[in-house]
Amino acid sequence: MKRWLTCALPVLCLWCSCAVVNEYATGEPSRDWVVFRGSPSLCGYTGCALPDAPRLLWSRAVHTRTVAAPIVYGGWVYTLDRKGRLRRFSPDGDSLTVHDFKTAVEASFVVDDSTLYVGRIDGHVCAYSITGKKVIWDFETMGQISGSPNLVGDHVLVGSYDGSMYTLQQATGRKTGQVVTGYYINGTAAVWKRYMMFGGCDAWVRVVDLVTGETTDSLELDTYVPASPAILDGVACACDYNGSVYEMTLDNGRIVKHRRLASATGDCQTEVSPTDGGSGAESGVVSMPTMTREAVYILSGERHITCIDRASGKVRWRKMLRGVTGECSPIVAQDRVLVCTKDGHVSILDCDNGKELWHYETGEPIVASPAVIGDRFYILTSRGTLLGFSD
């Protein structure tokens, strides 16, 4: 029997447009990076191009532990530290403390129409108006929030350690839907068309219809899912903690086909059979896969990034990084990969062969995803230092 329960409370008036921005639509530079993976589908791809020869424009240190990824809205960079202090940085690096939530925050956050949506360690989700400089609404769950909220239509999606994925009305914070799993939810729900997908500590990946609120399908992986899945063009990828990578094809809310793209081995040997078992990984994998139409990029083992061809399921290349891998998943910007390590190395690699084109050492740990806009990108270290790079 499947280990899931869908609350009887339906998701009302959710669909509206419910359209996910197509990351491949224009490839034109953007001034905004409103969610920690660049789009609600969480695929980690952007049409923006990374600078050919990046240089450090500025760095600003606040000396407070920071886990949440930076976001960019209207050209301004927003960060939220472990103590709950929200800061705004100008494109020139000038900073201002905007608000103090006075409680611990580790989850990344999301912005829409001058409103930030924040999940906190104390289990509260709140909407903060940038222009009004006040909290508009506050919703309490029964467990800590470790994954970023996501937005679809006029609703907010957020998972909690109380074992539930909530759907909240964006304007009021009123609960309109709840999927109860009974297990911790660490990651963010990825959105594609009218469906969301998320994993949890029970090893199941679930697909939920955002119109009806019903769980339409689920798939049990080998072990628990510590991070978020990614979706592109109706195909999803997810990693389990052992390091296995699964590809799932969606059709009308159903997982109509799935396969194991990579097994849980240190050398990331690929397997195409969905029933093949994997051996033990070198270390637990807590990062997300990054998807393009041609390939999937994953952090594998303790020091490697691996590029897997989606058509053949074979490894294109595997690159040893300068540092130890961690939670910071790669970002693909056109034909280049931006990847950060847990011990502070930042590299840009060629998508075709994995060749390192550029490198920078911050000297501080990195767990937060980078933000990429226009002709620049931002890196935020775990010690609270924000670095801006451009040509």
Short mmCIF file of N, CA, C and O in Angstrom, two decimals, residues 7 13 33 59 71 83 85 122 141-143 154 162 180 184 195 205-206 267 277 280 299 313 353 365 367 371 379 390:
data_model
loop_
_atom_site.label_atom_id
_atom_site.label_comp_id
_atom_site.label_asym_id
_atom_site.label_seq_id
_atom_site.Cartn_x
_atom_site.Cartn_y
_atom_site.Cartn_z
N CYS A 7 -4.97 15.13 2.12
CA CYS A 7 -6.01 15.75 2.92
C CYS A 7 -7.23 16.03 2.06
O CYS A 7 -7.12 16.33 0.87
N CYS A 13 -9.49 27.26 -6.96
CA CYS A 13 -9.13 28.43 -7.76
C CYS A 13 -7.63 28.59 -7.94
O CYS A 13 -7.10 29.70 -7.95
N TRP A 33 16.30 37.07 -10.33
CA TRP A 33 16.51 35.65 -10.01
C TRP A 33 15.64 35.42 -8.77
O TRP A 33 16.09 35.56 -7.65
N SER A 59 32.85 42.52 -2.61
CA SER A 59 32.40 41.52 -1.63
C SER A 59 32.00 42.26 -0.36
O SER A 59 32.63 43.25 0.02
N ILE A 71 18.60 35.96 -3.67
CA ILE A 71 17.70 36.18 -4.80
C ILE A 71 17.90 37.62 -5.29
O ILE A 71 18.40 38.47 -4.55
N LYS A 83 20.11 34.23 11.54
CA LYS A 83 19.41 34.89 12.64
C LYS A 83 18.10 35.54 12.20
O LYS A 83 17.40 36.14 13.02
N ARG A 85 17.79 37.96 9.70
CA ARG A 85 17.91 39.35 9.24
C ARG A 85 17.97 39.41 7.72
O ARG A 85 18.83 38.80 7.10
N ASP A 122 11.16 27.97 12.97
CA ASP A 122 10.08 27.77 13.94
C ASP A 122 8.79 27.28 13.31
O ASP A 122 7.77 27.14 13.99
N THR A 141 3.02 26.15 10.54
CA THR A 141 3.01 24.70 10.41
C THR A 141 3.47 24.12 11.75
O THR A 141 3.79 24.85 12.68
N MET A 142 3.55 22.80 11.83
CA MET A 142 3.90 22.17 13.10
C MET A 142 5.33 21.63 13.10
O MET A 142 5.68 20.81 13.95
N GLY A 143 6.16 22.08 12.17
CA GLY A 143 7.54 21.62 12.12
C GLY A 143 8.41 22.64 11.40
O GLY A 143 7.91 23.55 10.73
N ASP A 154 -1.59 31.86 -8.10
CA ASP A 154 -1.66 32.81 -6.98
C ASP A 154 -1.53 32.08 -5.65
O ASP A 154 -2.12 32.45 -4.65
N ASP A 162 6.67 18.80 9.68
CA ASP A 162 5.50 18.11 10.22
C ASP A 162 4.95 17.07 9.25
O ASP A 162 3.93 16.43 9.52
N VAL A 180 -0.38 15.16 3.19
CA VAL A 180 0.24 14.64 4.40
C VAL A 180 1.02 13.38 4.07
O VAL A 180 0.47 12.42 3.54
N TYR A 184 9.41 13.85 7.32
CA TYR A 184 10.00 15.17 7.08
C TYR A 184 10.07 15.47 5.59
O TYR A 184 10.39 14.61 4.78
N TYR A 195 0.98 20.57 -12.13
CA TYR A 195 1.44 19.56 -11.17
C TYR A 195 2.65 20.04 -10.39
O TYR A 195 3.47 20.82 -10.88
N VAL A 205 8.82 9.88 -4.01
CA VAL A 205 8.62 11.10 -4.78
C VAL A 205 7.15 11.12 -5.18
O VAL A 205 6.63 10.13 -5.72
N ARG A 206 6.47 12.24 -4.92
CA ARG A 206 5.03 12.33 -5.17
C ARG A 206 4.72 13.38 -6.22
O ARG A 206 5.38 14.41 -6.28
N ASP A 267 32.01 5.84 -8.80
CA ASP A 267 32.40 6.27 -10.14
C ASP A 267 31.21 6.63 -11.00
O ASP A 267 31.34 6.90 -12.18
N GLY A 277 19.88 -2.53 -8.80
CA GLY A 277 20.29 -2.03 -7.49
C GLY A 277 21.61 -1.31 -7.59
O GLY A 277 22.38 -1.49 -8.52
N GLY A 280 26.95 1.03 -2.33
CA GLY A 280 27.05 2.17 -1.43
C GLY A 280 27.79 3.33 -2.04
O GLY A 280 28.78 3.17 -2.74
N LEU A 299 26.38 16.34 -8.72
CA LEU A 299 27.57 16.23 -7.89
C LEU A 299 27.65 14.79 -7.42
O LEU A 299 26.69 14.26 -6.85
N GLY A 313 21.87 7.87 -21.77
CA GLY A 313 22.05 7.46 -20.39
C GLY A 313 23.49 7.21 -20.02
O GLY A 313 23.79 6.69 -18.94
N ASN A 353 32.76 19.35 -22.45
CA ASN A 353 33.82 18.44 -22.04
C ASN A 353 34.24 18.54 -20.58
O ASN A 353 35.11 17.80 -20.13
N PRO A 365 33.25 28.50 3.26
CA PRO A 365 32.36 27.44 2.78
C PRO A 365 31.18 28.02 1.99
O PRO A 365 30.74 29.15 2.23
N VAL A 367 27.26 26.76 0.63
CA VAL A 367 26.18 25.78 0.54
C VAL A 367 25.00 26.32 -0.26
O VAL A 367 24.17 25.56 -0.76
N ALA A 371 23.23 32.96 -7.79
CA ALA A 371 22.21 33.68 -8.55
C ALA A 371 22.86 34.23 -9.81
O ALA A 371 23.93 34.85 -9.73
N ILE A 379 27.61 35.04 -5.52
CA ILE A 379 27.91 33.89 -4.67
C ILE A 379 27.79 34.34 -3.22
O ILE A 379 28.31 35.40 -2.83
N SER A 390 31.36 40.02 -12.49
CA SER A 390 30.94 40.43 -13.82
C SER A 390 32.18 40.50 -14.70
O SER A 390 33.29 40.14 -14.29
#
